[in-house]
Amino acid sequence: MSTTASEYILFALGNNGGEIQLQLLLSKLLDYGIAPAQAAVAISECIEKNYLIESANAYKLTPMGDGMYKAIELSMPAWPMDDVRTTKEPRNNLG
């Protein structure tokens, strides 16, 4: 299984106390072997969506000013609640 650019972003954030400048983040992704275009897309998607998901954990990228971003772990899923699928049986099943 290969490591995704998003996982490298979280790794870079983790190695910098959860805060990082975008230019340094891009530099680190390139150091990790991520292609420049892939790194730029991953960073812009994370900022646009304002979250990263790694396995079961979701992290919100919060701008701190001066090009700094901080990752904050969320206690709830970062995706819309109406997109959550359930496995509950229908209510009318009294059987």
PDB file of C-alpha atoms in Angstrom:
ATOM      1  CA  MET A   1       0.000   0.000   0.000  1.00  0.00           C
ATOM      2  CA  SER A   2       1.471   3.349  -0.969  1.00  0.00           C
ATOM      3  CA  THR A   3       1.357   6.402   1.220  1.00  0.00           C
ATOM      4  CA  THR A   4      -0.944   9.143  -0.035  1.00  0.00           C
ATOM      5  CA  ALA A   5      -0.077  12.829  -0.219  1.00  0.00           C
ATOM      6  CA  SER A   6      -2.674  13.482   2.512  1.00  0.00           C
ATOM      7  CA  GLU A   7      -0.911  11.036   4.828  1.00  0.00           C
ATOM      8  CA  TYR A   8       2.382  12.812   4.145  1.00  0.00           C
ATOM      9  CA  ILE A   9       0.698  16.146   4.908  1.00  0.00           C
ATOM     10  CA  LEU A  10      -0.388  14.799   8.302  1.00  0.00           C
ATOM     11  CA  PHE A  11       3.101  13.388   8.868  1.00  0.00           C
ATOM     12  CA  ALA A  12       4.681  16.766   8.073  1.00  0.00           C
ATOM     13  CA  LEU A  13       2.197  18.544  10.344  1.00  0.00           C
ATOM     14  CA  GLY A  14       2.894  16.060  13.125  1.00  0.00           C
ATOM     15  CA  ASN A  15       6.634  16.623  12.870  1.00  0.00           C
ATOM     16  CA  ASN A  16       6.079  20.366  13.214  1.00  0.00           C
ATOM     17  CA  GLY A  17       3.819  20.369  16.272  1.00  0.00           C
ATOM     18  CA  GLY A  18       0.658  20.416  14.156  1.00  0.00           C
ATOM     19  CA  GLU A  19       1.518  23.791  12.606  1.00  0.00           C
ATOM     20  CA  ILE A  20       3.318  24.482   9.341  1.00  0.00           C
ATOM     21  CA  GLN A  21       3.753  27.137   6.648  1.00  0.00           C
ATOM     22  CA  LEU A  22       2.388  26.141   3.253  1.00  0.00           C
ATOM     23  CA  GLN A  23       5.731  26.680   1.515  1.00  0.00           C
ATOM     24  CA  LEU A  24       7.492  24.413   4.039  1.00  0.00           C
ATOM     25  CA  LEU A  25       4.701  21.843   3.692  1.00  0.00           C
ATOM     26  CA  LEU A  26       5.119  21.785  -0.087  1.00  0.00           C
ATOM     27  CA  SER A  27       8.887  21.456   0.312  1.00  0.00           C
ATOM     28  CA  LYS A  28       8.473  18.523   2.710  1.00  0.00           C
ATOM     29  CA  LEU A  29       6.067  16.738   0.345  1.00  0.00           C
ATOM     30  CA  LEU A  30       8.607  17.077  -2.449  1.00  0.00           C
ATOM     31  CA  ASP A  31      11.287  15.713  -0.094  1.00  0.00           C
ATOM     32  CA  TYR A  32       9.029  12.694   0.608  1.00  0.00           C
ATOM     33  CA  GLY A  33       8.941  11.980  -3.144  1.00  0.00           C
ATOM     34  CA  ILE A  34       5.467  13.311  -3.949  1.00  0.00           C
ATOM     35  CA  ALA A  35       5.290  14.758  -7.472  1.00  0.00           C
ATOM     36  CA  PRO A  36       4.970  18.580  -7.500  1.00  0.00           C
ATOM     37  CA  ALA A  37       1.572  18.575  -9.223  1.00  0.00           C
ATOM     38  CA  GLN A  38       0.210  15.887  -6.864  1.00  0.00           C
ATOM     39  CA  ALA A  39       1.523  17.777  -3.831  1.00  0.00           C
ATOM     40  CA  ALA A  40      -0.059  21.043  -4.979  1.00  0.00           C
ATOM     41  CA  VAL A  41      -3.415  19.349  -5.634  1.00  0.00           C
ATOM     42  CA  ALA A  42      -3.354  17.571  -2.255  1.00  0.00           C
ATOM     43  CA  ILE A  43      -2.584  20.788  -0.375  1.00  0.00           C
ATOM     44  CA  SER A  44      -5.212  22.816  -2.241  1.00  0.00           C
ATOM     45  CA  GLU A  45      -7.855  20.118  -1.715  1.00  0.00           C
ATOM     46  CA  CYS A  46      -7.078  19.989   2.003  1.00  0.00           C
ATOM     47  CA  ILE A  47      -7.428  23.766   2.274  1.00  0.00           C
ATOM     48  CA  GLU A  48     -10.524  23.888   0.073  1.00  0.00           C
ATOM     49  CA  LYS A  49     -12.275  21.087   1.958  1.00  0.00           C
ATOM     50  CA  ASN A  50     -10.710  22.282   5.239  1.00  0.00           C
ATOM     51  CA  TYR A  51     -10.098  18.763   6.499  1.00  0.00           C
ATOM     52  CA  LEU A  52      -7.967  15.666   6.091  1.00  0.00           C
ATOM     53  CA  ILE A  53      -9.043  12.127   6.838  1.00  0.00           C
ATOM     54  CA  GLU A  54      -6.557   9.459   7.870  1.00  0.00           C
ATOM     55  CA  SER A  55      -8.190   6.094   8.589  1.00  0.00           C
ATOM     56  CA  ALA A  56     -10.843   6.873  11.231  1.00  0.00           C
ATOM     57  CA  ASN A  57      -9.449  10.271  12.248  1.00  0.00           C
ATOM     58  CA  ALA A  58     -10.454  13.577  10.711  1.00  0.00           C
ATOM     59  CA  TYR A  59      -8.342  16.709  11.030  1.00  0.00           C
ATOM     60  CA  LYS A  60      -9.426  20.250  10.311  1.00  0.00           C
ATOM     61  CA  LEU A  61      -6.826  22.559   8.754  1.00  0.00           C
ATOM     62  CA  THR A  62      -7.262  25.947  10.400  1.00  0.00           C
ATOM     63  CA  PRO A  63      -5.498  29.037   9.045  1.00  0.00           C
ATOM     64  CA  MET A  64      -3.528  30.888  11.725  1.00  0.00           C
ATOM     65  CA  GLY A  65      -2.350  33.871   9.632  1.00  0.00           C
ATOM     66  CA  ASP A  66       1.008  34.564   7.992  1.00  0.00           C
ATOM     67  CA  GLY A  67       0.624  31.413   5.867  1.00  0.00           C
ATOM     68  CA  MET A  68       0.511  29.115   8.902  1.00  0.00           C
ATOM     69  CA  TYR A  69      -1.988  26.266   9.212  1.00  0.00           C
ATOM     70  CA  LYS A  70      -2.768  24.127  12.239  1.00  0.00           C
ATOM     71  CA  ALA A  71      -4.282  20.627  12.213  1.00  0.00           C
ATOM     72  CA  ILE A  72      -6.992  20.058  14.816  1.00  0.00           C
ATOM     73  CA  GLU A  73      -8.392  16.565  15.336  1.00  0.00           C
ATOM     74  CA  LEU A  74     -12.183  16.497  15.046  1.00  0.00           C
ATOM     75  CA  SER A  75     -14.363  14.424  17.312  1.00  0.00           C
ATOM     76  CA  MET A  76     -17.050  14.033  14.633  1.00  0.00           C
ATOM     77  CA  PRO A  77     -16.740  12.877  11.023  1.00  0.00           C
ATOM     78  CA  ALA A  78     -15.800  15.669   8.642  1.00  0.00           C
ATOM     79  CA  TRP A  79     -18.212  14.555   5.928  1.00  0.00           C
ATOM     80  CA  PRO A  80     -21.873  15.662   5.722  1.00  0.00           C
ATOM     81  CA  MET A  81     -24.175  13.704   8.003  1.00  0.00           C
ATOM     82  CA  ASP A  82     -26.689  13.058   5.201  1.00  0.00           C
ATOM     83  CA  ASP A  83     -23.976  11.045   3.440  1.00  0.00           C
ATOM     84  CA  VAL A  84     -23.610   8.602   6.342  1.00  0.00           C
ATOM     85  CA  ARG A  85     -24.861   5.118   5.549  1.00  0.00           C
ATOM     86  CA  THR A  86     -26.453   2.995   8.266  1.00  0.00           C
ATOM     87  CA  THR A  87     -27.098  -0.723   8.564  1.00  0.00           C
ATOM     88  CA  LYS A  88     -30.200  -0.418  10.744  1.00  0.00           C
ATOM     89  CA  GLU A  89     -33.236  -2.449   9.778  1.00  0.00           C
ATOM     90  CA  PRO A  90     -36.367  -0.586   8.685  1.00  0.00           C
ATOM     91  CA  ARG A  91     -38.603   0.574  11.562  1.00  0.00           C
ATOM     92  CA  ASN A  92     -41.656  -1.228  10.215  1.00  0.00           C
ATOM     93  CA  ASN A  93     -39.950  -4.612  10.602  1.00  0.00           C
ATOM     94  CA  LEU A  94     -41.812  -5.888  13.686  1.00  0.00           C
ATOM     95  CA  GLY A  95     -41.390  -9.483  12.613  1.00  0.00           C
TER      96      GLY A  95
END
